[in-house]
């Protein structure tokens, strides 16, 4: 039951925040941190425009998803199945499971490798340890455990990077040139741009929002609280985090490190002006915290959608859901056995997720404009923003795929291309079917008069 009418002012609002903080915890994770750091180190301020629109578009995507959840009281898979049928619901589930599953493995690799760097113990042992901790914590407390951890860790990470802005020299006049949209060449500019945007506009957090809003028990009377939650989480917390990290990287790392081979140790140099010899430890602790909070949020996403599709409850009171959640957490231990540098893999995993995101955006936009699903559709300005969100996401995802093809057709590239083709066909088919349906609905009244 909604409690939005209770008094308490700002303190009361903050006590009730949650759904978008969990999304923000995933957005402000190690993958975004790596993408933004690589962007600043590689191109200076050139990709500032992507960093800014990532927070704005991220907030817009979460707001559209929240409106859908408030209006229906359902998870997105159930809504898609009710309106479009089981096949479209399964396509959405598969899209999310692939994007979130790959992210889960790479983020676990990050957590395990960072733990190994800090302790000296084998990363594979850390992977198994963290997977067990994750399984026990989430299966025991579910969403509430992830939400609480997200609020604490994301807030701490944001403060650390914002503080560094006061001591790292920032060239404001040069930074202003980065507000002009362009994708620089070299060091896979399209990949990095897609990774930066993919940190905030990602199918994982867009779809997850409908379930976490429902878990909070919000309804349509909580819309003002939801807007506050989104503003505080995506614009203020995530926006400050990504902007501060980018500006610090551009000011401290550009031209001083090998951006193509940037790793965690080299990236830690960005914090030397405020931490001195402790910069490496400070950076690793921040990276560790971001990875923990992101894993907590990301782990619950595939079980949410799969359970919803199978008709199970999406909380730990349902033993089937609890088992699925624990199994997802335990399987993530496999990420610790992946070879390669986690820093570069983190950028790739966000870009890959962005490829599957236009399909989710199209679904959400169609549903919130469908009067058979919602009582109140978005206004003109909000729909213009939604079209811009879909368009920019599609263009950057397409640029990334083209960049991958140009780099050579290895097995990973073939998988990315196949995934992109499949999701593009699905998106076009969905939009086309709804366009035809709208036309037939308009023609029916005229035909009945003949």
Coordinates of C-alpha atoms in Angstrom, one line a residue:
X1 CA 0.0 0.0 0.0
X2 CA 1.3 3.4 -0.9
X3 CA 2.4 5.8 1.9
X4 CA 3.2 8.8 -0.2
X5 CA 0.7 10.9 1.8
X6 CA 2.7 10.6 5.0
X7 CA 4.6 13.6 6.2
X8 CA 8.3 13.8 7.0
X9 CA 9.7 16.0 4.3
X10 CA 13.1 15.3 2.7
X11 CA 14.1 12.8 5.5
X12 CA 11.0 10.8 4.8
X13 CA 11.7 10.8 1.0
X14 CA 15.3 9.6 1.5
X15 CA 14.2 6.8 3.8
X16 CA 11.9 5.5 1.0
X17 CA 14.4 5.7 -1.8
X18 CA 15.4 2.4 -3.3
X19 CA 14.5 1.2 -6.8
X20 CA 16.7 3.6 -8.8
X21 CA 19.5 3.5 -6.2
X22 CA 19.8 -0.2 -7.1
X23 CA 19.9 0.7 -10.8
X24 CA 22.4 3.5 -9.9
X25 CA 24.6 0.9 -8.1
X26 CA 24.8 -1.1 -11.3
X27 CA 25.3 2.0 -13.5
X28 CA 28.0 3.4 -11.2
X29 CA 29.9 0.1 -11.2
X30 CA 33.3 -1.0 -12.3
X31 CA 32.3 -1.3 -16.0
X32 CA 31.2 2.4 -16.1
X33 CA 34.3 3.4 -14.1
X34 CA 36.5 1.6 -16.6
X35 CA 34.7 3.0 -19.6
X36 CA 34.8 6.6 -18.3
X37 CA 38.4 6.3 -17.3
X38 CA 39.5 4.9 -20.6
X39 CA 37.4 7.6 -22.4
X40 CA 39.2 10.4 -20.5
X41 CA 42.6 8.8 -20.7
X42 CA 42.3 8.0 -24.4
X43 CA 40.6 11.2 -25.8
X44 CA 40.9 13.8 -23.2
X45 CA 37.6 15.7 -23.1
X46 CA 36.3 14.7 -26.5
X47 CA 33.6 12.3 -25.2
X48 CA 32.3 14.7 -22.6
X49 CA 29.0 14.9 -24.5
X50 CA 28.5 11.1 -24.1
X51 CA 29.1 11.3 -20.4
X52 CA 26.5 14.0 -20.0
X53 CA 23.8 12.4 -22.1
X54 CA 24.4 9.0 -20.4
X55 CA 23.1 10.4 -17.1
X56 CA 20.2 12.3 -18.8
X57 CA 19.2 9.4 -21.0
X58 CA 19.7 7.0 -18.1
X59 CA 17.3 9.0 -16.0
X60 CA 14.8 9.2 -18.8
X61 CA 14.9 5.4 -19.5
X62 CA 14.4 4.7 -15.8
X63 CA 11.5 7.1 -15.6
X64 CA 9.7 5.5 -18.6
X65 CA 10.2 2.1 -17.1
X66 CA 9.0 3.3 -13.7
X67 CA 5.9 4.8 -15.2
X68 CA 5.1 1.5 -16.8
X69 CA 5.6 -0.4 -13.5
X70 CA 3.5 2.2 -11.5
X71 CA 0.6 1.9 -14.0
X72 CA 0.6 -1.9 -14.3
X73 CA 1.9 -3.2 -11.0
X74 CA 3.6 -5.9 -13.0
X75 CA 7.1 -6.9 -14.0
X76 CA 7.9 -6.1 -17.6
X77 CA 7.9 -9.7 -18.8
X78 CA 4.3 -10.2 -17.6
X79 CA 3.2 -7.0 -19.2
X80 CA 4.8 -7.9 -22.6
X81 CA 3.3 -11.4 -22.5
X82 CA -0.2 -10.0 -21.7
X83 CA 0.0 -7.4 -24.5
X84 CA 2.2 -9.0 -27.2
X85 CA 2.3 -12.7 -26.5
X86 CA 4.7 -15.3 -25.2
X87 CA 7.2 -15.2 -28.0
X88 CA 8.0 -11.5 -27.5
X89 CA 8.3 -12.1 -23.8
X90 CA 10.8 -14.9 -24.3
X91 CA 12.9 -12.7 -26.7
X92 CA 13.1 -10.1 -24.0
X93 CA 14.1 -12.6 -21.4
X94 CA 16.9 -14.1 -23.7
X95 CA 18.1 -10.5 -24.5
X96 CA 18.4 -9.7 -20.8
X97 CA 19.9 -13.0 -19.7
X98 CA 22.7 -12.7 -22.4
X99 CA 23.5 -9.1 -21.6
X100 CA 23.3 -9.5 -17.8
X101 CA 25.0 -12.9 -17.8
X102 CA 28.1 -11.7 -19.7
X103 CA 28.2 -8.7 -17.4
X104 CA 28.0 -11.0 -14.3
X105 CA 31.0 -13.0 -15.4
X106 CA 33.2 -10.0 -16.2
X107 CA 32.3 -8.1 -13.1
X108 CA 33.0 -11.2 -11.0
X109 CA 36.4 -11.4 -12.7
X110 CA 36.9 -7.8 -11.8
X111 CA 36.0 -8.4 -8.1
X112 CA 38.2 -11.5 -7.9
X113 CA 41.2 -9.9 -9.6
X114 CA 41.0 -6.8 -7.5
X115 CA 40.7 -9.0 -4.3
X116 CA 43.8 -10.9 -5.5
X117 CA 45.7 -7.7 -6.1
X118 CA 44.9 -6.4 -2.6
X119 CA 45.5 -9.7 -0.8
X120 CA 48.0 -11.8 -2.8
X121 CA 45.7 -14.8 -2.9
X122 CA 44.6 -16.6 -6.1
X123 CA 41.8 -14.8 -8.0
X124 CA 40.0 -18.0 -8.7
X125 CA 39.7 -18.7 -4.9
X126 CA 38.3 -15.2 -4.5
X127 CA 35.8 -15.9 -7.2
X128 CA 34.4 -18.9 -5.4
X129 CA 34.4 -17.0 -2.1
X130 CA 32.5 -14.0 -3.5
X131 CA 30.0 -16.2 -5.3
X132 CA 29.2 -18.0 -2.1
X133 CA 28.8 -14.7 -0.2
X134 CA 26.6 -13.4 -2.9
X135 CA 24.4 -16.5 -3.0
X136 CA 24.0 -16.6 0.8
X137 CA 23.3 -12.8 1.1
X138 CA 20.8 -12.5 -1.8
X139 CA 19.0 -15.8 -1.2
X140 CA 18.6 -14.8 2.5
X141 CA 17.6 -11.2 2.1
X142 CA 16.9 -10.8 -1.6
X143 CA 16.2 -7.3 -2.9
X144 CA 16.5 -5.5 0.4
X145 CA 20.1 -6.7 0.9
X146 CA 21.1 -5.5 -2.5
X147 CA 19.3 -2.1 -2.0
X148 CA 21.0 -1.4 1.3
X149 CA 24.4 -2.2 0.1
X150 CA 23.8 -0.1 -3.0
X151 CA 22.9 3.0 -1.1
X152 CA 26.0 2.8 1.1
X153 CA 28.7 1.9 -1.4
X154 CA 27.5 4.1 -4.3
X155 CA 27.4 7.1 -2.0
X156 CA 31.0 6.4 -0.8
X157 CA 32.3 5.9 -4.4
X158 CA 30.7 9.1 -5.6
X159 CA 32.2 11.2 -2.8
X160 CA 35.7 9.8 -3.4
X161 CA 35.7 10.9 -7.1
X162 CA 34.0 14.2 -6.5
X163 CA 36.6 15.1 -3.9
X164 CA 39.4 14.5 -6.5
X165 CA 37.9 17.2 -8.7
X166 CA 39.1 19.9 -6.3
X167 CA 42.8 19.0 -6.7
X168 CA 43.1 17.7 -10.3
X169 CA 43.6 20.5 -12.8
X170 CA 40.7 20.7 -15.2
X171 CA 41.0 22.8 -18.4
X172 CA 37.4 24.1 -18.7
X173 CA 37.9 25.8 -22.1
X174 CA 39.2 22.6 -23.6
X175 CA 36.5 20.6 -21.8
X176 CA 33.8 22.7 -23.4
X177 CA 34.9 21.5 -26.9
X178 CA 33.9 18.0 -25.8
X179 CA 30.2 19.1 -25.7
X180 CA 30.1 18.9 -29.5
X181 CA 29.0 15.3 -30.5
X182 CA 31.7 13.4 -32.3
X183 CA 33.3 9.9 -32.1
X184 CA 37.1 10.1 -32.2
X185 CA 39.1 7.6 -34.1
X186 CA 41.7 5.4 -32.7
X187 CA 41.7 3.1 -29.6
X188 CA 38.2 2.0 -30.7
X189 CA 36.4 5.3 -30.2
X190 CA 33.0 3.7 -31.0
X191 CA 33.6 0.9 -28.5
X192 CA 34.4 3.4 -25.7
X193 CA 31.5 5.7 -26.6
X194 CA 29.1 2.7 -26.6
X195 CA 30.6 1.6 -23.2
X196 CA 30.1 5.0 -21.6
X197 CA 26.4 5.3 -22.7
X198 CA 25.9 1.6 -21.9
X199 CA 26.7 2.2 -18.3
X200 CA 23.5 4.2 -17.8
X201 CA 21.3 3.1 -20.6
X202 CA 21.4 -0.6 -20.3
X203 CA 18.8 -3.3 -20.8
X204 CA 19.6 -4.8 -17.4
X205 CA 18.6 -1.7 -15.3
X206 CA 15.7 -0.7 -17.6
X207 CA 14.0 -4.0 -17.2
X208 CA 15.0 -4.5 -13.5
X209 CA 13.3 -1.2 -12.6
X210 CA 9.8 -2.6 -13.1
X211 CA 10.6 -5.4 -10.5
X212 CA 12.2 -3.2 -7.9
X213 CA 9.4 -0.7 -8.1
X214 CA 7.0 -3.5 -7.5
X215 CA 9.1 -4.9 -4.7
X216 CA 8.9 -1.4 -3.0
X217 CA 5.1 -1.6 -3.2
X218 CA 4.8 1.7 -5.1
X219 CA 1.7 2.5 -7.2
X220 CA 0.7 5.4 -9.4
X221 CA 0.2 7.7 -6.4
X222 CA 4.0 7.4 -5.8
X223 CA 5.0 9.1 -9.0
X224 CA 6.4 12.2 -7.4
X225 CA 8.5 10.0 -5.0
X226 CA 9.7 8.0 -8.0
X227 CA 10.8 11.1 -9.8
X228 CA 12.7 12.2 -6.7
X229 CA 14.3 8.7 -6.5
X230 CA 15.4 8.9 -10.2
X231 CA 16.7 12.4 -9.9
X232 CA 18.7 11.7 -6.7
X233 CA 20.1 8.4 -8.1
X234 CA 20.7 8.9 -11.8
X235 CA 21.2 12.7 -12.2
X236 CA 22.8 13.6 -8.9
X237 CA 24.6 10.4 -7.7
X238 CA 25.4 8.7 -11.0
X239 CA 25.8 11.9 -12.9
X240 CA 28.3 13.3 -10.5
X241 CA 30.1 10.0 -10.3
X242 CA 30.6 9.6 -14.1
X243 CA 31.3 13.3 -14.7
X244 CA 33.8 13.6 -11.9
X245 CA 35.6 10.4 -12.9
X246 CA 35.7 11.4 -16.5
X247 CA 37.1 14.9 -15.8
X248 CA 39.7 13.6 -13.4
X249 CA 40.8 11.0 -16.0
X250 CA 41.0 13.6 -18.8
X251 CA 42.9 16.0 -16.6
X252 CA 45.3 13.6 -14.9
X253 CA 45.7 10.7 -17.3
X254 CA 45.4 11.9 -20.9
X255 CA 48.8 12.0 -22.5
X256 CA 50.5 10.5 -19.5
X257 CA 49.5 6.8 -19.7
X258 CA 49.2 4.2 -22.5
X259 CA 45.4 4.4 -22.9
X260 CA 45.2 1.4 -25.1
X261 CA 46.6 -0.8 -22.3
X262 CA 45.1 1.1 -19.4
X263 CA 44.7 -1.2 -16.3
X264 CA 43.7 -0.7 -12.7
X265 CA 47.2 0.1 -11.5
X266 CA 47.8 2.8 -14.2
X267 CA 44.3 4.2 -13.7
X268 CA 44.9 4.7 -10.0
X269 CA 47.4 7.4 -10.9
X270 CA 44.3 9.7 -11.4
X271 CA 43.9 9.8 -7.6
X272 CA 47.5 10.6 -6.7
X273 CA 46.9 14.3 -6.3
X274 CA 44.6 13.6 -3.3
X275 CA 45.9 10.3 -2.1
X276 CA 49.6 10.3 -2.9
X277 CA 51.2 7.0 -2.2
X278 CA 47.8 5.6 -1.1
X279 CA 46.2 6.3 -4.5
X280 CA 46.4 2.7 -5.7
X281 CA 44.8 1.4 -2.5
X282 CA 42.1 4.0 -2.6
X283 CA 41.3 3.3 -6.3
X284 CA 41.3 -0.5 -5.7
X285 CA 38.9 -0.1 -2.7
X286 CA 36.6 2.0 -4.8
X287 CA 36.7 -0.5 -7.6
X288 CA 36.1 -3.3 -5.1
X289 CA 33.1 -1.5 -3.6
X290 CA 31.7 -0.7 -7.0
X291 CA 32.0 -4.4 -8.1
X292 CA 30.3 -5.7 -5.0
X293 CA 27.4 -3.3 -5.3
X294 CA 27.0 -4.0 -9.0
X295 CA 27.1 -7.7 -8.6
X296 CA 24.4 -7.5 -5.9
X297 CA 22.1 -5.7 -8.2
X298 CA 23.0 -7.5 -11.5
X299 CA 22.6 -11.0 -10.0
X300 CA 18.9 -10.5 -9.3
X301 CA 18.0 -9.4 -12.8
X302 CA 18.0 -12.7 -14.8
X303 CA 16.1 -14.5 -12.0
X304 CA 13.5 -11.7 -11.9
X305 CA 12.7 -12.1 -15.6
X306 CA 12.9 -15.9 -15.8
X307 CA 10.7 -16.3 -12.7
X308 CA 8.2 -13.8 -14.0
X309 CA 8.0 -15.6 -17.4
X310 CA 7.5 -19.0 -15.6
X311 CA 4.8 -17.5 -13.3
X312 CA 6.8 -17.7 -10.1
X313 CA 6.9 -15.1 -7.3
X314 CA 9.9 -12.8 -7.7
X315 CA 10.9 -12.7 -4.0
X316 CA 12.8 -15.1 -1.8
X317 CA 9.5 -16.4 -0.2
X318 CA 9.2 -18.5 -3.3
X319 CA 11.7 -21.4 -3.0
X320 CA 12.0 -21.8 -6.8
X321 CA 13.0 -18.1 -7.2
X322 CA 15.3 -18.3 -4.2
X323 CA 17.0 -21.4 -5.8
X324 CA 17.4 -19.7 -9.1
X325 CA 18.9 -16.6 -7.4
X326 CA 21.4 -18.7 -5.5
X327 CA 22.3 -20.7 -8.6
X328 CA 22.9 -17.4 -10.6
X329 CA 25.2 -16.2 -7.9
X330 CA 27.2 -19.4 -7.7
X331 CA 27.6 -19.7 -11.5
X332 CA 29.1 -16.2 -11.6
X333 CA 32.2 -17.8 -9.9
X334 CA 33.2 -18.9 -13.5
X335 CA 34.1 -15.3 -14.3
X336 CA 37.2 -15.6 -12.1
X337 CA 38.6 -18.2 -14.6
X338 CA 38.3 -15.9 -17.6
X339 CA 41.6 -14.9 -19.1
X340 CA 42.6 -11.3 -20.0
X341 CA 42.6 -7.9 -18.6
X342 CA 39.3 -7.1 -16.8
X343 CA 39.7 -3.4 -17.4
X344 CA 39.3 -3.8 -21.2
X345 CA 36.7 -6.5 -20.8
X346 CA 34.5 -4.2 -18.7
X347 CA 34.3 -1.6 -21.5
X348 CA 33.4 -4.4 -24.0
X349 CA 30.6 -5.8 -21.8
X350 CA 28.8 -2.5 -21.6
X351 CA 29.1 -2.0 -25.3
X352 CA 27.7 -5.5 -25.9
X353 CA 24.8 -4.8 -23.5
X354 CA 24.0 -1.6 -25.4
X355 CA 23.4 -3.7 -28.6
X356 CA 20.5 -5.4 -26.9
X357 CA 19.1 -2.2 -25.3
X358 CA 17.2 -0.6 -28.2
X359 CA 14.8 -3.6 -28.2
X360 CA 14.0 -3.0 -24.5
X361 CA 13.6 0.7 -25.0
X362 CA 11.2 0.1 -27.9
X363 CA 9.1 -2.2 -25.8
X364 CA 8.9 0.3 -22.9
X365 CA 8.1 3.2 -25.1
X366 CA 5.4 1.3 -27.0
X367 CA 3.8 0.0 -23.7
X368 CA 3.7 3.4 -22.0
X369 CA 2.0 4.8 -25.0
X370 CA -0.6 2.0 -25.2
X371 CA -3.9 3.0 -23.5
X372 CA -4.8 -0.6 -23.1
X373 CA -1.9 -0.9 -20.8
X374 CA -1.7 2.5 -19.0
X375 CA -4.3 5.0 -18.1
X376 CA -2.1 8.1 -18.9
X377 CA 0.4 8.2 -21.7
X378 CA 3.5 10.4 -21.8
X379 CA 3.2 14.0 -23.2
X380 CA 4.8 15.2 -26.4
X381 CA 8.0 16.4 -24.8
X382 CA 8.6 13.1 -23.0
X383 CA 8.0 11.1 -26.2
X384 CA 10.4 13.3 -28.1
X385 CA 13.0 12.5 -25.5
X386 CA 12.1 8.8 -25.8
X387 CA 12.7 8.9 -29.6
X388 CA 16.0 10.6 -29.0
X389 CA 16.9 8.0 -26.4
X390 CA 16.1 5.2 -28.9
X391 CA 17.9 6.9 -31.8
X392 CA 21.2 7.8 -30.0
X393 CA 21.3 4.3 -28.4
X394 CA 20.8 2.6 -31.8
X395 CA 23.4 4.8 -33.5
X396 CA 26.1 4.2 -30.9
X397 CA 25.3 0.5 -30.8
X398 CA 25.5 0.3 -34.6
X399 CA 28.8 2.2 -34.6
X400 CA 30.2 -0.2 -32.1
X401 CA 29.2 -3.2 -34.2
X402 CA 30.7 -1.6 -37.3
X403 CA 33.9 -1.0 -35.4
X404 CA 34.0 -4.7 -34.3
X405 CA 33.5 -5.9 -37.9
X406 CA 36.3 -3.6 -39.1
X407 CA 38.7 -5.0 -36.5
X408 CA 38.4 -8.6 -37.9
X409 CA 36.0 -11.5 -37.7
X410 CA 37.1 -13.5 -34.7
X411 CA 34.7 -15.7 -32.7
X412 CA 33.8 -12.9 -30.3
X413 CA 33.1 -10.5 -33.1
X414 CA 30.9 -13.0 -34.9
X415 CA 28.9 -13.5 -31.7
X416 CA 28.5 -9.8 -31.3
X417 CA 27.4 -9.4 -34.9
X418 CA 25.0 -12.3 -34.7
X419 CA 23.4 -10.9 -31.5
X420 CA 23.1 -7.4 -33.1
X421 CA 21.5 -8.8 -36.2
X422 CA 19.0 -10.9 -34.2
X423 CA 18.0 -8.0 -31.9
X424 CA 17.8 -5.6 -34.9
X425 CA 15.4 -7.9 -36.7
X426 CA 13.4 -8.3 -33.5
X427 CA 13.2 -4.6 -32.9
X428 CA 12.1 -3.8 -36.5
X429 CA 9.5 -6.6 -36.4
X430 CA 8.1 -5.4 -33.1
X431 CA 7.8 -1.8 -34.3
X432 CA 6.4 -2.9 -37.7
X433 CA 3.8 -5.1 -36.1
X434 CA 2.6 -2.4 -33.8
X435 CA 2.5 0.1 -36.7
X436 CA 0.3 -2.2 -38.7
X437 CA -1.9 -2.8 -35.7
X438 CA -2.4 0.9 -35.2
X439 CA -3.3 1.3 -38.9
X440 CA -5.8 -1.5 -38.8
X441 CA -7.4 0.0 -35.7
X442 CA -7.8 3.4 -37.5
X443 CA -9.3 1.7 -40.6
X444 CA -11.9 -0.4 -38.7
X445 CA -14.3 2.4 -37.8
X446 CA -14.3 3.7 -41.3
X447 CA -15.0 0.3 -42.7
X448 CA -17.9 -0.2 -40.3
X449 CA -19.7 2.8 -41.8
X450 CA -19.7 1.4 -45.4

